[in-house]
Tab-separated table of C-alpha atoms in Angstrom:
chain	number	residue	atom	x	y	z
A	1	UNK	CA	90.787	112.868	87.438
A	2	UNK	CA	91.242	114.122	90.692
A	3	UNK	CA	89.292	116.558	92.794
A	4	UNK	CA	89.374	117.892	96.042
A	5	UNK	CA	85.687	118.940	98.040
A	6	UNK	CA	86.304	121.793	99.822
A	7	UNK	CA	83.484	122.419	102.325
A	8	UNK	CA	83.180	125.424	103.722
A	9	UNK	CA	80.556	125.483	106.391
A	10	UNK	CA	80.035	127.982	109.821
A	11	UNK	CA	81.826	125.731	112.402
A	12	UNK	CA	80.360	124.149	115.104
A	13	UNK	CA	80.274	126.527	117.708
A	14	UNK	CA	79.195	129.002	115.574
A	15	UNK	CA	75.616	127.424	115.355
A	16	UNK	CA	74.989	126.774	118.522
A	17	UNK	CA	74.235	122.951	118.216
A	18	UNK	CA	75.068	120.958	120.808
A	19	UNK	CA	77.859	117.480	120.697
A	20	UNK	CA	73.931	115.753	120.412
A	21	UNK	CA	72.611	117.670	117.965
A	22	UNK	CA	75.822	116.949	116.201
A	23	UNK	CA	75.628	113.081	116.387
A	24	UNK	CA	73.897	112.506	113.267
A	25	UNK	CA	75.983	115.106	111.274
A	26	UNK	CA	78.845	112.866	112.103
A	27	UNK	CA	77.592	109.662	111.429
A	28	UNK	CA	75.785	111.366	107.972
A	29	UNK	CA	79.827	112.372	107.180
A	30	UNK	CA	80.611	107.969	107.828
A	31	UNK	CA	78.372	106.683	106.076
A	32	UNK	CA	79.690	109.102	102.737
A	33	UNK	CA	83.402	108.263	104.080
A	34	UNK	CA	82.360	104.494	104.040
A	35	UNK	CA	80.264	105.068	100.437
A	36	UNK	CA	83.444	106.663	98.880
A	37	UNK	CA	85.878	104.537	100.030
A	38	UNK	CA	83.761	101.194	99.130
A	39	UNK	CA	83.741	103.006	95.966
A	40	UNK	CA	86.931	102.658	95.736
A	41	UNK	CA	87.121	106.666	94.905
A	42	UNK	CA	88.480	108.174	97.621
A	43	UNK	CA	91.416	109.130	97.961
A	44	UNK	CA	92.297	111.342	101.174
A	45	UNK	CA	89.657	112.888	104.130
A	46	UNK	CA	91.014	115.815	106.566
A	47	UNK	CA	88.673	117.506	109.334
A	48	UNK	CA	90.308	120.978	109.948
A	49	UNK	CA	90.220	122.466	113.468
A	50	UNK	CA	88.836	125.294	114.452
A	51	UNK	CA	89.687	128.641	112.313
A	52	UNK	CA	90.950	129.721	115.772
A	53	UNK	CA	93.726	126.715	115.924
A	54	UNK	CA	94.955	128.098	112.684
A	55	UNK	CA	97.269	130.726	111.672
A	56	UNK	CA	98.873	132.120	108.617
A	57	UNK	CA	102.358	133.269	107.074
A	58	UNK	CA	103.434	135.785	104.779
A	59	UNK	CA	106.356	136.438	103.644
A	60	UNK	CA	106.408	140.515	102.844
A	61	UNK	CA	110.487	141.507	101.960
A	62	UNK	CA	111.631	138.336	102.565
A	63	UNK	CA	110.654	139.019	106.294
A	64	UNK	CA	107.753	136.650	108.109
A	65	UNK	CA	105.212	138.611	108.811
A	66	UNK	CA	102.479	136.055	110.952
A	67	UNK	CA	98.910	136.725	111.695
A	68	UNK	CA	97.020	134.378	114.038
A	69	UNK	CA	93.580	133.187	113.571
A	70	UNK	CA	91.567	132.600	110.224
A	71	UNK	CA	92.479	134.852	107.319
A	72	UNK	CA	89.457	135.404	106.006
A	73	UNK	CA	86.592	136.251	108.898
A	74	UNK	CA	83.377	134.850	107.574
A	75	UNK	CA	80.588	133.008	108.198
A	76	UNK	CA	81.392	130.093	106.443
A	77	UNK	CA	85.458	128.878	107.031
A	78	UNK	CA	87.105	125.564	105.224
A	79	UNK	CA	85.934	123.107	107.718
A	80	UNK	CA	87.689	120.039	105.902
A	81	UNK	CA	88.153	118.208	102.078
A	82	UNK	CA	88.081	114.969	100.719
A	83	UNK	CA	90.403	114.481	97.671
A	84	UNK	CA	88.442	111.732	95.478
A	85	UNK	CA	89.333	110.042	91.763
A	86	UNK	CA	85.993	110.712	89.149
A	87	UNK	CA	85.771	109.605	85.279
A	88	UNK	CA	85.201	113.526	84.598
A	89	UNK	CA	84.090	117.077	86.217
A	90	UNK	CA	80.118	115.759	86.246
A	91	UNK	CA	80.927	112.280	88.611
A	92	UNK	CA	82.858	114.221	91.147
A	93	UNK	CA	79.596	116.514	91.348
A	94	UNK	CA	77.608	113.866	91.199
A	95	UNK	CA	79.773	112.329	95.016
A	96	UNK	CA	79.652	116.302	96.077
A	97	UNK	CA	75.939	116.157	95.870
A	98	UNK	CA	75.764	113.327	98.631
A	99	UNK	CA	78.316	114.841	100.584
A	100	UNK	CA	76.121	116.026	104.239
A	101	UNK	CA	78.177	119.319	104.147
A	102	UNK	CA	76.183	119.979	100.841
A	103	UNK	CA	72.715	120.366	102.857
A	104	UNK	CA	74.263	123.747	105.596
A	105	UNK	CA	77.549	124.871	103.586
A	106	UNK	CA	78.779	125.126	100.697
A	107	UNK	CA	80.805	122.738	98.513
A	108	UNK	CA	83.917	123.964	95.616
A	109	UNK	CA	84.831	120.880	93.270
A	110	UNK	CA	88.265	121.849	92.117
A	111	UNK	CA	89.658	119.617	90.316
A	112	UNK	CA	93.793	118.214	90.656
A	113	UNK	CA	96.594	119.900	88.631
A	114	UNK	CA	99.401	118.365	89.938
A	115	UNK	CA	100.040	116.112	92.192
A	116	UNK	CA	103.396	115.498	94.515
A	117	UNK	CA	104.618	111.767	95.373
A	118	UNK	CA	107.911	110.719	97.026
A	119	UNK	CA	108.339	108.279	94.052
A	120	UNK	CA	107.666	110.218	91.008
A	121	UNK	CA	107.751	114.009	92.684
A	122	UNK	CA	105.333	116.632	90.842
A	123	UNK	CA	103.088	114.274	88.020
A	124	UNK	CA	99.463	115.266	86.543
A	125	UNK	CA	97.081	112.629	88.199
A	126	UNK	CA	95.411	110.068	86.241
């Protein structure tokens, strides 16, 4: 089964932490990503730009409505994600518990419904 571990946490500018204070956390994320990769469960991982760099889009009455900035102004924002393969939800939860972001943010563990691939189109992941 495929799962996405969505990481919600305060952005660096909101934490008051310096780059030097963030260094151990970056090291922890590097170790975590390596562990996922070495175990053969990593599908993808992305760290997102700050929410101030985001834009939202909505079509209302067929007209495009652009909104600048994050959709919701909340203390925790979507900061990144890991897509993993796991045998079942319990195994995905075990991997999520090892994620450094779980120590100071919130992780949402969501199973994948369907995936797109160039060769197969939309399919249910194994």
